[in-house]
Coordinates of C-alpha atoms in Angstrom, one line a residue:
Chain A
X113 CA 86.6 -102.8 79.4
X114 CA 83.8 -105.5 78.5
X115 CA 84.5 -108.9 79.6
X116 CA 83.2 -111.6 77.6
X117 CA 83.2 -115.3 78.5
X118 CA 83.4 -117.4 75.1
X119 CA 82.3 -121.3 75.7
X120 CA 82.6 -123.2 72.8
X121 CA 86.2 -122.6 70.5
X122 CA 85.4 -124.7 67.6
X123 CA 84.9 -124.1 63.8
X124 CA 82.9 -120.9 64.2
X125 CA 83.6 -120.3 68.0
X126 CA 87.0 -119.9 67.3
X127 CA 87.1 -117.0 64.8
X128 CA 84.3 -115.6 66.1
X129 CA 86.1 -114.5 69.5
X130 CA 89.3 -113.4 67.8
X131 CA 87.0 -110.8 66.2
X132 CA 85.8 -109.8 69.4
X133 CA 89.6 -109.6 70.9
X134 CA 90.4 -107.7 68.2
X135 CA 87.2 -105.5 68.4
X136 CA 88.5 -104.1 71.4
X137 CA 86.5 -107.4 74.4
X138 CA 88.5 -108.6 77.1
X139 CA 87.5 -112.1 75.7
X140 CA 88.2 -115.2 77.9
X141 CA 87.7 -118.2 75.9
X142 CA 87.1 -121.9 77.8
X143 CA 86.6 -125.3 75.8
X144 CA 86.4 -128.7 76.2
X145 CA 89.7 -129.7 74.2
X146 CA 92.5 -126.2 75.7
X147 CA 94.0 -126.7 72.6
X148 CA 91.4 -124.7 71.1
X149 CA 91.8 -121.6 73.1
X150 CA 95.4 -121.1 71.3
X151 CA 93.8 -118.6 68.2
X152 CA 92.5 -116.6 70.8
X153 CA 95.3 -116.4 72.9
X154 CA 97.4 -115.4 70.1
X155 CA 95.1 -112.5 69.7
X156 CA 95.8 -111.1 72.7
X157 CA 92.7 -113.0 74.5
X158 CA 92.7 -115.4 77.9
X159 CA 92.1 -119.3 78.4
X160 CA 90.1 -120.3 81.3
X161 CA 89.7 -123.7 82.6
X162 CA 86.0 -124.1 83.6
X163 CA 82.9 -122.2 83.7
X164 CA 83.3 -121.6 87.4
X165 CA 86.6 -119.7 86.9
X166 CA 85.4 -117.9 83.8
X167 CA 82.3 -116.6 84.1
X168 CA 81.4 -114.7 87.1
X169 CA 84.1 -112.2 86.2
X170 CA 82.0 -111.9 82.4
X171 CA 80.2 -109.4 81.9
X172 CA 78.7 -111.3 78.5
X173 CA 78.5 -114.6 78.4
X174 CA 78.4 -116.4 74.5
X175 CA 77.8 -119.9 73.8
X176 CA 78.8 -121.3 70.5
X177 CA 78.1 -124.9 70.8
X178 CA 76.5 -128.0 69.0
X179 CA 73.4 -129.1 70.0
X180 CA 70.4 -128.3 72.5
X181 CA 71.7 -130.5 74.8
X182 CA 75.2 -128.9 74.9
X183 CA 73.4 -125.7 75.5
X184 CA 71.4 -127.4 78.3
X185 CA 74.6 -128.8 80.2
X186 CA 76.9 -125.5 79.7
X187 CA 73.7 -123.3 81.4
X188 CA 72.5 -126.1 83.9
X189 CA 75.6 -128.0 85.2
X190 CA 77.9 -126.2 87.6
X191 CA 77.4 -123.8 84.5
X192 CA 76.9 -120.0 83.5
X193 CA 73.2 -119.9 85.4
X194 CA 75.1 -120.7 88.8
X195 CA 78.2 -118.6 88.1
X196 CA 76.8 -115.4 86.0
X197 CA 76.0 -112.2 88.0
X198 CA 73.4 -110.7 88.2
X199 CA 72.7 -109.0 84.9
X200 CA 75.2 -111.2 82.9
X201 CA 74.0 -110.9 79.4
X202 CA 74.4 -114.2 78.0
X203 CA 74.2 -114.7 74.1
X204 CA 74.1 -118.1 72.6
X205 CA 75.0 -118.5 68.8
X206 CA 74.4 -122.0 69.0
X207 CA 71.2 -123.6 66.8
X208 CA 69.0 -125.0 68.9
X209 CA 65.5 -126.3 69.7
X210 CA 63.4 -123.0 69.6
X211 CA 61.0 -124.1 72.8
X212 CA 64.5 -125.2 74.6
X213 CA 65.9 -121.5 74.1
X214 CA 62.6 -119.8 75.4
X215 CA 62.8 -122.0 78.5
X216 CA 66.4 -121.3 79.2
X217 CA 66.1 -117.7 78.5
X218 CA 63.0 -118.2 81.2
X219 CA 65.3 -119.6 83.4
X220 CA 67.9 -117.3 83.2
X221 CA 65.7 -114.3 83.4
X222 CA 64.7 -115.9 87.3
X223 CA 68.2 -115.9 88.1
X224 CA 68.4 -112.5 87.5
X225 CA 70.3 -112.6 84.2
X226 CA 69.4 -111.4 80.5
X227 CA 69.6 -113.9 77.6
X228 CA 69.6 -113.8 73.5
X229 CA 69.1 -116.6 71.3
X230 CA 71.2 -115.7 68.4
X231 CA 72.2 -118.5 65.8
X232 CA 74.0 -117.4 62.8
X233 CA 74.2 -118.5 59.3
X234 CA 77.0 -118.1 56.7
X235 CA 79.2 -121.2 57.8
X236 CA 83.1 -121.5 58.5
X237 CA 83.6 -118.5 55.6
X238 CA 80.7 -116.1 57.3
X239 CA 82.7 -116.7 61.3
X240 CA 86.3 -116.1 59.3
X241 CA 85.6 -113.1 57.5
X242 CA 82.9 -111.8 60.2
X243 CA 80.0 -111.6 57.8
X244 CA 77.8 -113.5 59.5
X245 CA 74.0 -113.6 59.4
X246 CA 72.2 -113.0 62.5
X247 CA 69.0 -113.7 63.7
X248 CA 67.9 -112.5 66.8
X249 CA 65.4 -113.7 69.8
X250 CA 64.6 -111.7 73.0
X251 CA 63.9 -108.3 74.4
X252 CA 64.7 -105.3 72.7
X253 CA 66.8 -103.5 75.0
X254 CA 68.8 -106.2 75.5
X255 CA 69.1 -106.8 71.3
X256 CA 70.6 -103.3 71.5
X257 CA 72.9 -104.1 74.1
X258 CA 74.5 -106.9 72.3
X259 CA 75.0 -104.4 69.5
X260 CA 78.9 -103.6 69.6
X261 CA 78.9 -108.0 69.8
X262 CA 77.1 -108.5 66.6
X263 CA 78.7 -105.8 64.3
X264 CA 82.4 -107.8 65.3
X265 CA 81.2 -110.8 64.2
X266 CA 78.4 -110.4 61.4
X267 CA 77.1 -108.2 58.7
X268 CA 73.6 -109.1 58.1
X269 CA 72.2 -108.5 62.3
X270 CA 68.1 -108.7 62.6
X271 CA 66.1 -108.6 66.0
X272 CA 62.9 -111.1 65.1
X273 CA 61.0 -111.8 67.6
X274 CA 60.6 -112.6 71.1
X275 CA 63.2 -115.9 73.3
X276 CA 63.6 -118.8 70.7
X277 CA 62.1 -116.5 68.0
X278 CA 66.0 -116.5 66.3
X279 CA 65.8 -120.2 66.7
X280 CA 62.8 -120.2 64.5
X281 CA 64.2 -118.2 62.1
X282 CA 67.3 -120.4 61.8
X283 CA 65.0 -123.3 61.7
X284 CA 63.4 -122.1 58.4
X285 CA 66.9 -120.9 57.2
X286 CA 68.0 -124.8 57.6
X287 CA 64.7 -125.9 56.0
X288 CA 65.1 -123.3 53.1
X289 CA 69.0 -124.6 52.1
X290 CA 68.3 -128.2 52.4
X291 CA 65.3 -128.4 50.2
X292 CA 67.4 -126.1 47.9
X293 CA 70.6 -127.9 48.1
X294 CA 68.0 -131.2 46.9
X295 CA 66.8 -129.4 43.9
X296 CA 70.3 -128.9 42.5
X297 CA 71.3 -131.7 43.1
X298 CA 68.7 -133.5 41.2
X299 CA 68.8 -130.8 38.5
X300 CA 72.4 -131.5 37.7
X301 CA 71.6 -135.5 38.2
X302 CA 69.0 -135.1 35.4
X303 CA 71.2 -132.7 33.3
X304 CA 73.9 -135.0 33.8
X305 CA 72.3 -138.0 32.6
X306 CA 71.1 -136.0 29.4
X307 CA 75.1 -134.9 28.8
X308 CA 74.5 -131.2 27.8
X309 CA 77.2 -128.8 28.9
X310 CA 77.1 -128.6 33.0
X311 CA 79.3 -125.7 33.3
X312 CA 77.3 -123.8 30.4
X313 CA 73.8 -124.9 31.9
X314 CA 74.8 -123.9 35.8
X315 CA 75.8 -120.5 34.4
X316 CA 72.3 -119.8 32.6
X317 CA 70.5 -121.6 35.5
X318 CA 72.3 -118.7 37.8
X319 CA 71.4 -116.0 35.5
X320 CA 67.8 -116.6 35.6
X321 CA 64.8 -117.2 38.7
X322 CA 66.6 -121.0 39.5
X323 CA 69.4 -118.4 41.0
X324 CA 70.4 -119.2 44.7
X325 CA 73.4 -118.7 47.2
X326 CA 73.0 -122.5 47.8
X327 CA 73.3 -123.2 43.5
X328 CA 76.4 -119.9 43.3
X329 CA 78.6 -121.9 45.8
X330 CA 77.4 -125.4 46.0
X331 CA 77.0 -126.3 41.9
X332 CA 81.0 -126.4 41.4
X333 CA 81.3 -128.6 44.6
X334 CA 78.6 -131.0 43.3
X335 CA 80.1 -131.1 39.5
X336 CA 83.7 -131.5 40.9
X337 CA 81.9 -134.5 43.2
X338 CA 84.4 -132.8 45.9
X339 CA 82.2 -133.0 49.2
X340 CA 84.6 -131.7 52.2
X341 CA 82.9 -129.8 54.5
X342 CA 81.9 -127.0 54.8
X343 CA 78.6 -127.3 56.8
X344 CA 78.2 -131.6 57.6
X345 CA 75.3 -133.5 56.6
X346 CA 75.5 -134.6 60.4
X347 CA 74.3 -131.1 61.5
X348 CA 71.8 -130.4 59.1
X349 CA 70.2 -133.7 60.1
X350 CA 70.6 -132.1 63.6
X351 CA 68.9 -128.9 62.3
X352 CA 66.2 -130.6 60.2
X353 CA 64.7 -132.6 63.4
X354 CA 64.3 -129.4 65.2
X355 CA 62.8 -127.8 62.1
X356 CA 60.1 -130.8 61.8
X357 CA 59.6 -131.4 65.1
X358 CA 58.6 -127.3 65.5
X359 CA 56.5 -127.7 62.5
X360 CA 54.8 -130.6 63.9
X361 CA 54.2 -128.7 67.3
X362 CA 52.9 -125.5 65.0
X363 CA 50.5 -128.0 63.2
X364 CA 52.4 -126.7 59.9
X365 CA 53.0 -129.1 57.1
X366 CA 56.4 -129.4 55.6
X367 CA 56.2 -131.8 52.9
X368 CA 59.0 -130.7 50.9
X369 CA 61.5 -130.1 54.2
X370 CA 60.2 -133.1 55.7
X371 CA 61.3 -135.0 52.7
X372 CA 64.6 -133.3 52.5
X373 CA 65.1 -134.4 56.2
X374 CA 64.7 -138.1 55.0
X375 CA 67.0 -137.5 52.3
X376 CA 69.3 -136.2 55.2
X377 CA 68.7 -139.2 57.0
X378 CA 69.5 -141.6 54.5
X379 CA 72.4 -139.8 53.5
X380 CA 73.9 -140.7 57.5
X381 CA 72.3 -144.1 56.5
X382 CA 74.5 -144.5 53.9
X383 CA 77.7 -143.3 55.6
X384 CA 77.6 -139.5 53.9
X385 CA 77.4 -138.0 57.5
X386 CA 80.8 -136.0 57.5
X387 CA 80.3 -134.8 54.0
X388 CA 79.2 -131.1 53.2
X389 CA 75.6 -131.1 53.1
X390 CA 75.9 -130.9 49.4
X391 CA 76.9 -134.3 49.5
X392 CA 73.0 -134.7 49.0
X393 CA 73.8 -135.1 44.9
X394 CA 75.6 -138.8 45.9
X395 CA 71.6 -139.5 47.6
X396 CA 70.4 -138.7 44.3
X397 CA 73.2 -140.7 41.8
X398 CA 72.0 -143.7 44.0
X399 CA 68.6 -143.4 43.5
X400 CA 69.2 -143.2 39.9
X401 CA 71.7 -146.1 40.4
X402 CA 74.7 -144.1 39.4
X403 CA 77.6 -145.1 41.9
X404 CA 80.5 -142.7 42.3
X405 CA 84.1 -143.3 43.6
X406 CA 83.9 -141.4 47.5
Chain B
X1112 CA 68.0 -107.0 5.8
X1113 CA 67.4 -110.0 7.1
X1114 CA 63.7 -111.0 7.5
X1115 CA 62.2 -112.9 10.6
X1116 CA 59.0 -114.5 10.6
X1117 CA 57.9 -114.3 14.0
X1118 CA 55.1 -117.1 15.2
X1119 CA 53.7 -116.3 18.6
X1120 CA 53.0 -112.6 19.5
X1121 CA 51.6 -113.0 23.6
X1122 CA 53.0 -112.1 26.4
X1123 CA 56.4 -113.1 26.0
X1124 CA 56.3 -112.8 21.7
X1125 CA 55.2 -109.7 21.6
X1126 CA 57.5 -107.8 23.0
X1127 CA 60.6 -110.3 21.9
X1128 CA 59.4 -109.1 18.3
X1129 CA 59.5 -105.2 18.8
X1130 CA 62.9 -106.0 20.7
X1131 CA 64.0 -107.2 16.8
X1132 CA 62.1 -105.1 14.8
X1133 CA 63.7 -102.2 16.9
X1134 CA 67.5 -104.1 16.6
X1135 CA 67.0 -104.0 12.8
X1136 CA 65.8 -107.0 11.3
X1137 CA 62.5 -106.9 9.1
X1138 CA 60.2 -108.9 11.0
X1139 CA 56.5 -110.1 9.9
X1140 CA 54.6 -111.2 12.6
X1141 CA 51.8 -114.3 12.7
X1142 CA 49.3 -114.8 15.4
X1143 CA 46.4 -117.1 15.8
X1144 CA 44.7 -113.6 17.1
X1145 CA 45.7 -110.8 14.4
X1146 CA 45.2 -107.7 16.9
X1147 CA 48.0 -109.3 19.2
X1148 CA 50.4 -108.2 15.7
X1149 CA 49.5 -104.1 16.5
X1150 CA 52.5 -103.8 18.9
X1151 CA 55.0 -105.2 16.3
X1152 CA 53.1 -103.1 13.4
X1153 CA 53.5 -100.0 15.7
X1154 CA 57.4 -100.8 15.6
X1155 CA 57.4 -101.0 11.7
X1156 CA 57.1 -104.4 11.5
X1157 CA 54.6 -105.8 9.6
X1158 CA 51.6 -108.5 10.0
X1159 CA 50.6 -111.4 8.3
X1160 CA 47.5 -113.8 7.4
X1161 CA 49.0 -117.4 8.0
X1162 CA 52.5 -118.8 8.1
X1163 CA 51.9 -120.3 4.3
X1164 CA 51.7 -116.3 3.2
X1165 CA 55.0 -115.2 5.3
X1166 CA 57.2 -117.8 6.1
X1167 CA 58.5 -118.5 2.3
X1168 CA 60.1 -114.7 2.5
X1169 CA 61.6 -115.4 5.7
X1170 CA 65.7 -115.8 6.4
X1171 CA 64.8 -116.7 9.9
X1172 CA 61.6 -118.1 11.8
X1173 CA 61.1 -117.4 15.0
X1174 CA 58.4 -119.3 17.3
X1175 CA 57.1 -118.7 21.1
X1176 CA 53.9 -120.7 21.4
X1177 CA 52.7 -122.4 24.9
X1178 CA 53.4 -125.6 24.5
X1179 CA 54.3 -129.0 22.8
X1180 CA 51.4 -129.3 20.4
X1181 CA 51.5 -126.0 19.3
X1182 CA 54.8 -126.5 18.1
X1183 CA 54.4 -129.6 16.4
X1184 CA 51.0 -127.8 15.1
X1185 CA 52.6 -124.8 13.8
X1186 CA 55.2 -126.4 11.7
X1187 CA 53.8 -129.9 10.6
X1188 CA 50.3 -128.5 9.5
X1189 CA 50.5 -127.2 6.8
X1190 CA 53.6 -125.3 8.8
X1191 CA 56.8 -123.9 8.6
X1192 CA 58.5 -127.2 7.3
X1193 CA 56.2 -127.3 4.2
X1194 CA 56.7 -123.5 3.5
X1195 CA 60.1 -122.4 4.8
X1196 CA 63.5 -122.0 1.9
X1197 CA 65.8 -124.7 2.3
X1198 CA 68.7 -122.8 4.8
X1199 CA 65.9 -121.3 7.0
X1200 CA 66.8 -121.0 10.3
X1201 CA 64.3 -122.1 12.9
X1202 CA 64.4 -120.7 16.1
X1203 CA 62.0 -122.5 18.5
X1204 CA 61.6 -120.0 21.8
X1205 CA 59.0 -122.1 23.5
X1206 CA 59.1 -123.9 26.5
X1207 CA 58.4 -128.0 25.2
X1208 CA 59.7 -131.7 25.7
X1209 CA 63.4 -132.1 25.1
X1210 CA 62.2 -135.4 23.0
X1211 CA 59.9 -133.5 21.0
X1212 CA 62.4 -131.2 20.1
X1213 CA 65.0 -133.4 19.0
X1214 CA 62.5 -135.4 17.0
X1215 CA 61.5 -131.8 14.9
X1216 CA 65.3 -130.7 14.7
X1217 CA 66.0 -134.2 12.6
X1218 CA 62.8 -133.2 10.4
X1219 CA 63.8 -130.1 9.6
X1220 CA 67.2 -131.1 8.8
X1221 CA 65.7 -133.6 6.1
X1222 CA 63.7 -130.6 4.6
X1223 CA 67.1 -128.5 4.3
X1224 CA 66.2 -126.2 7.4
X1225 CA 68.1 -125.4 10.0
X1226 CA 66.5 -125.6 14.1
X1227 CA 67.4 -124.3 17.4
X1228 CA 65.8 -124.8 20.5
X1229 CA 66.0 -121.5 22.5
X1230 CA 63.5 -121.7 25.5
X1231 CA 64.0 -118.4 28.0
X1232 CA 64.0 -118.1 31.6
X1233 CA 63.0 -114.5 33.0
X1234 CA 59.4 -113.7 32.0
X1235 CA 56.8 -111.4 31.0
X1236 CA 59.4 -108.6 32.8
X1237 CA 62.6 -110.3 31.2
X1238 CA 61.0 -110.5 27.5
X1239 CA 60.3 -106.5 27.8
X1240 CA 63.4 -105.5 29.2
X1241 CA 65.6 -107.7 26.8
X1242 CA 66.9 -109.5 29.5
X1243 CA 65.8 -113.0 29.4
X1244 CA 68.4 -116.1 29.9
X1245 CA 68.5 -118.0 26.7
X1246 CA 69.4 -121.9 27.1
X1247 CA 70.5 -122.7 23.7
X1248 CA 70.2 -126.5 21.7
X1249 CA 71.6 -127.1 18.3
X1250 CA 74.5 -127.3 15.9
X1251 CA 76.9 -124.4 17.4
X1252 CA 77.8 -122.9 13.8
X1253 CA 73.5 -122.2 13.9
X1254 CA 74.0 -120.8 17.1
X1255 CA 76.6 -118.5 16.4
X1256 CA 74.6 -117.4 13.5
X1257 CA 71.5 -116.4 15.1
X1258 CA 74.0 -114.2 17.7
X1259 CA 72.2 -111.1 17.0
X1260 CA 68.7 -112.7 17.6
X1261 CA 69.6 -113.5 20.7
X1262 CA 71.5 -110.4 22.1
X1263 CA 68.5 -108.3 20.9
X1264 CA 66.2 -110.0 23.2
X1265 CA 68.3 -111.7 25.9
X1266 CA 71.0 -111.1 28.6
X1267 CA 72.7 -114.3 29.5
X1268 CA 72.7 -116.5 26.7
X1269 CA 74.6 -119.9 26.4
X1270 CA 74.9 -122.8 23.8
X1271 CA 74.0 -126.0 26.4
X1272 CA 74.6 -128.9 23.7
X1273 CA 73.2 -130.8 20.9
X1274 CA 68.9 -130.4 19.6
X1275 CA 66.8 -130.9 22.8
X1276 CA 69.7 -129.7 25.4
X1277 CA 68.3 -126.5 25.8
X1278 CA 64.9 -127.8 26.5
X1279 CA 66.5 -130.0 29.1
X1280 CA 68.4 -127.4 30.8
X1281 CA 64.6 -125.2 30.9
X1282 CA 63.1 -128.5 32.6
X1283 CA 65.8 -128.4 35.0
X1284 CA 65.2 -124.6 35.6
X1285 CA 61.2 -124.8 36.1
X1286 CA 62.3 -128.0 38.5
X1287 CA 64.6 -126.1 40.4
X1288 CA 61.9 -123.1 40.3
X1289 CA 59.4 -124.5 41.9
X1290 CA 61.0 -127.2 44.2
X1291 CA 62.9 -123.3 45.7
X1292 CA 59.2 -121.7 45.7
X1293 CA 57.8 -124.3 47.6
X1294 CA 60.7 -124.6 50.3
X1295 CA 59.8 -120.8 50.7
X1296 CA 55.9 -121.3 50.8
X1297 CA 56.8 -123.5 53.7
X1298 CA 59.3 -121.5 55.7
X1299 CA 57.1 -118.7 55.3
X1300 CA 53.6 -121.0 56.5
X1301 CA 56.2 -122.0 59.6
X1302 CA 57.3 -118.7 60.6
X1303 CA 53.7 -117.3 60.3
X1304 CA 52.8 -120.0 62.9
X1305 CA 55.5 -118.9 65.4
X1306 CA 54.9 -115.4 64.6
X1307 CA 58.1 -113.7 64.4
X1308 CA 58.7 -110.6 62.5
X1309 CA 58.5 -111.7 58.9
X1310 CA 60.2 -108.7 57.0
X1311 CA 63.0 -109.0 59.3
X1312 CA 63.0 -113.0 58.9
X1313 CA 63.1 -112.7 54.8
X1314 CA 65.4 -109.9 55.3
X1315 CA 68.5 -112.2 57.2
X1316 CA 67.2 -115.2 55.1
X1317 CA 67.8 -113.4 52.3
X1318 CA 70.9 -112.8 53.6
X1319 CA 72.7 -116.0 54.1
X1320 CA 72.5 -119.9 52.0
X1321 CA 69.0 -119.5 52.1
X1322 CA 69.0 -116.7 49.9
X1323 CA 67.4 -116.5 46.4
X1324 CA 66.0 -115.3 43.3
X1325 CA 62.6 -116.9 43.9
X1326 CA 63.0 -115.8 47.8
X1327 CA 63.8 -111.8 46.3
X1328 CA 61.1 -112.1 43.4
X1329 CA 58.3 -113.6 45.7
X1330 CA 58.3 -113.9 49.4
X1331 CA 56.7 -110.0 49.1
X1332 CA 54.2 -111.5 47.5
X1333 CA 53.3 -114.5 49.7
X1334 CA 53.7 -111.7 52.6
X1335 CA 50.8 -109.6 51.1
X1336 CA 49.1 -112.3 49.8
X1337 CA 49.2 -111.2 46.4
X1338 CA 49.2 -114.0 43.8
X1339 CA 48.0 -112.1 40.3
X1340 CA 51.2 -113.7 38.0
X1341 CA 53.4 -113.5 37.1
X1342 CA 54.2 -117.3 35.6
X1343 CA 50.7 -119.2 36.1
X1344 CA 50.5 -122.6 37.7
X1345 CA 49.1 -123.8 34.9
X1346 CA 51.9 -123.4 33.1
X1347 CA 54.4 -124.3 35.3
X1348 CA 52.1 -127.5 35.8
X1349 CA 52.8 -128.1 32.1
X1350 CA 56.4 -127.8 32.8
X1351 CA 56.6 -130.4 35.6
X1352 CA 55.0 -133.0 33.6
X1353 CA 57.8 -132.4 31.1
X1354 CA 60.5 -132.4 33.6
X1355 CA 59.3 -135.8 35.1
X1356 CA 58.7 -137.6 32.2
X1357 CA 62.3 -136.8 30.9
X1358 CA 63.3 -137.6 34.6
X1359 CA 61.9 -141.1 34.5
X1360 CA 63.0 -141.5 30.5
X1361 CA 66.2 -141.3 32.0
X1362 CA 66.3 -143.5 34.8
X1363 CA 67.1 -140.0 37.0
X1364 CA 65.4 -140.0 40.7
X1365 CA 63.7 -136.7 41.2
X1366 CA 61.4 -136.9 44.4
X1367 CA 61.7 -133.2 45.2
X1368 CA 60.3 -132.5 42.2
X1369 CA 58.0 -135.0 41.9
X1370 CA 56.7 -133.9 45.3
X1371 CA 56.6 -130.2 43.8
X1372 CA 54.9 -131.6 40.3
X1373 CA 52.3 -133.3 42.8
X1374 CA 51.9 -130.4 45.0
X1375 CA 51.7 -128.0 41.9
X1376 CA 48.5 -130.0 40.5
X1377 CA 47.3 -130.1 43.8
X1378 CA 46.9 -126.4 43.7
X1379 CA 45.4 -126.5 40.2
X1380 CA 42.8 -129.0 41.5
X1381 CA 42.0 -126.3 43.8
X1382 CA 41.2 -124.0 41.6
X1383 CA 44.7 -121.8 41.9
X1384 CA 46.1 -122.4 38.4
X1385 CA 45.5 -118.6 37.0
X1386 CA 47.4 -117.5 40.3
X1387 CA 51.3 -117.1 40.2
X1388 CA 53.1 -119.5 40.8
X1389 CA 54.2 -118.2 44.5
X1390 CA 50.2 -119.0 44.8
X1391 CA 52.1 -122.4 46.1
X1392 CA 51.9 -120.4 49.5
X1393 CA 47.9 -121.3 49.6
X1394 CA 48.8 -125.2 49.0
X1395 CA 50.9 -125.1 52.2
X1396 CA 48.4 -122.6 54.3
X1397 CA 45.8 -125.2 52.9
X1398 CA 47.5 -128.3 54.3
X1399 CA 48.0 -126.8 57.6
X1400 CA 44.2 -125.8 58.2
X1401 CA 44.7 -122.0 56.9
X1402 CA 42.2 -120.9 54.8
X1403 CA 43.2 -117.5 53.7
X1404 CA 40.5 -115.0 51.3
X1405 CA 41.4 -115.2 47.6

């Protein structure tokens, strides 16, 4: 049987190694607050208490945490590159800095071990339901390794590139759904302050090219000015640094994206952080100095 | 049988008025270019000289011109209000200011007429399958009588509000449009830079939040480079000068589209404005030191 080490329960961890217990993994699961471990446990899976116990008896290792620097500490610190065997292959869902994955999966690769970049997209729904989308960064052979991982988890499972390369692509994903999540948002601002029909003009919108994922499930949430996350403003603020600092680093200009990450920004600024990022529309009722009830 | 004096037989026209030639109705077309009126003739419909020698037999009079003074044109000079029965429906097709709109609907109520503003989403490929989105301004008892109009050359059609709404809800569309088309142009720039398989990139980003109509409809062409429209820049130009006018009219904040207005002329002043709109791509390549070939 495979043994997979799971770091990082939360939100999307969580659900994510239930489907692998169930898949048929011996899945160990080890997080910061136990607690977390319980959905897994209930499944039929293990709790570990550290790294140090967990991993060198994995042979997969997946991260699902926040942040580059989370990534950083659970490799680097008394962490999976001192504790994996040898040819541990370690997959980390976690959105990070695409030139931080290539130099960790650098890293690892010295110590003998075999690492995918592997961010997903499809939010707390896409992790419950195991229809997540996943982009892929590293070698081949090891892509095709992982495979029995993926198909537990998502539904949508593309190899693109080379280390950080599924970093990239998540990078552009974020960029994408940000500067689309502004457009509605000012679209049904405008609309708004004309009074035609919302729920007649967001269905013709959908029917026609204005049609998105981000306008099908994010319109209704921005008309009903109900903004519980979902996906935080706090992360996608997170995720649109690492977009514009990559773009910066590529010599690429981003004006739109760059201007949705100030929008981001301003929406922290103004106390919006824990909202779902379509919690944009309340940046754009207070530039047009319409104030709504939280 | 109910006749329809159709103004306007281009791209979009032309094949609207077979659509209702072929559903039925008697329709006479009128075009500033007679030989554009052979399609229609071909159908069994039939041509005329000038709107004073078919509009006074018409029960309904239909119009898809380019833009805001060729609707005020066509029916204050020497136009459908001077010529048209008292009862006449007016059914205005073209993409113009919601203001404008409003301000024509009044006058034709004065002369005894009845107007609807009916701009389409869907294009040159939408107008000659009969599938266009219809965003529908006006009294609703007008709208429910120009039903069959509608169904015989649309797909998803919906009554927004009161004269000028459906012009609103189109500049909200054409915003939304071209603020998506430009977070795509960008994406696509960035992940050019990092070079990272770019059919499997577009293939998961089309498969998560990021997904869209513009990002199904276009990133194949930004891909191949291949810009022949499609909806020109020009017009979509036209578009986003309506959009922020009736933005700033209404005290709304729309900086994503503004940026996308000012980015849009930008490509004009560059000589792009007979490309698609997609051709956006270039303005990003452009401001990142890529010159592509035309």
């Amino acid at each position: 049987m495979t043994t997979i080490a799971f770091i990082g329960l939360g939100i999307m961890g969580s659900p994510m190694a239930v489907h692998l217990q169930k898949a048929g993994f011996d899945v160990i699961g080890i997080n910061r607050t136990p607690e977390k471990t319980a959905a897994l446990v209930e499944a039929g899976g293990r709790a570990a208490g550290s790294i140090a116990e967990a991993v060198p008896d994995a042979d997969i290792v997946a991260l699902m945490v926040p942040d580059s620097p989370d990534v950083v500490q659970v490799l680097r610190e008394d962490g999976v590159l001192d504790h994996a065997r040898p040819g541990t292959l370690v997959i980390d869902f976690s959105s990070i800095r695409p030139d931080i994955a290539a130099e960790l999966a650098a890293e690892a690769e010295e110590k003998g071990l075999r690492m995918l970049d592997a961010p997903v997209s499809g939010g707390e729904p896409g992790a419950i339901n195991a229809t997540l989308s996943i982009m892929v960064g590293g070698a081949a052979a090891d892509f095709e390794a992982a495979a029995d991982v993926f198909a537990a988890v998502g539904k949508t499972i593309v190899h693109v590139g080379p280390s950080g390369a599924g970093q990239t692509v998540k990078a552009a994903n974020q960029l994408i759904v940000a500067v689309n999540m502004e457009a509605l948002a000012e679209a049904i601002v405008f609309l708004e302050a004309y009074g035609v029909d919302l729920p007649a003009a967001v269905e013709v919108l959908g029917g026609g090219l204005a049609g998105s994922a981000v306008l099908n499930q994010k319109a209704g949430k921005m008309l009903d000015r109900n903004f519980d996350p979902g996906f935080r403003i706090d992360l996608h603020h997170k995720d649109l640094g690492i977009v514009t600092a990559a773009a910066r680093e590529a010599g690429v200009a981003v004006p739109a994206g760059a201007l949705a990450a100030q929008l981001m920004g301003s929406a922290r600024a103004n106390g919006d952080g824990g909202l779902d990022h379509s919690g944009l529309y309340r940046g754009v009722a207070r530039l047009s100095g319409i104030h709504h009830e939280r």
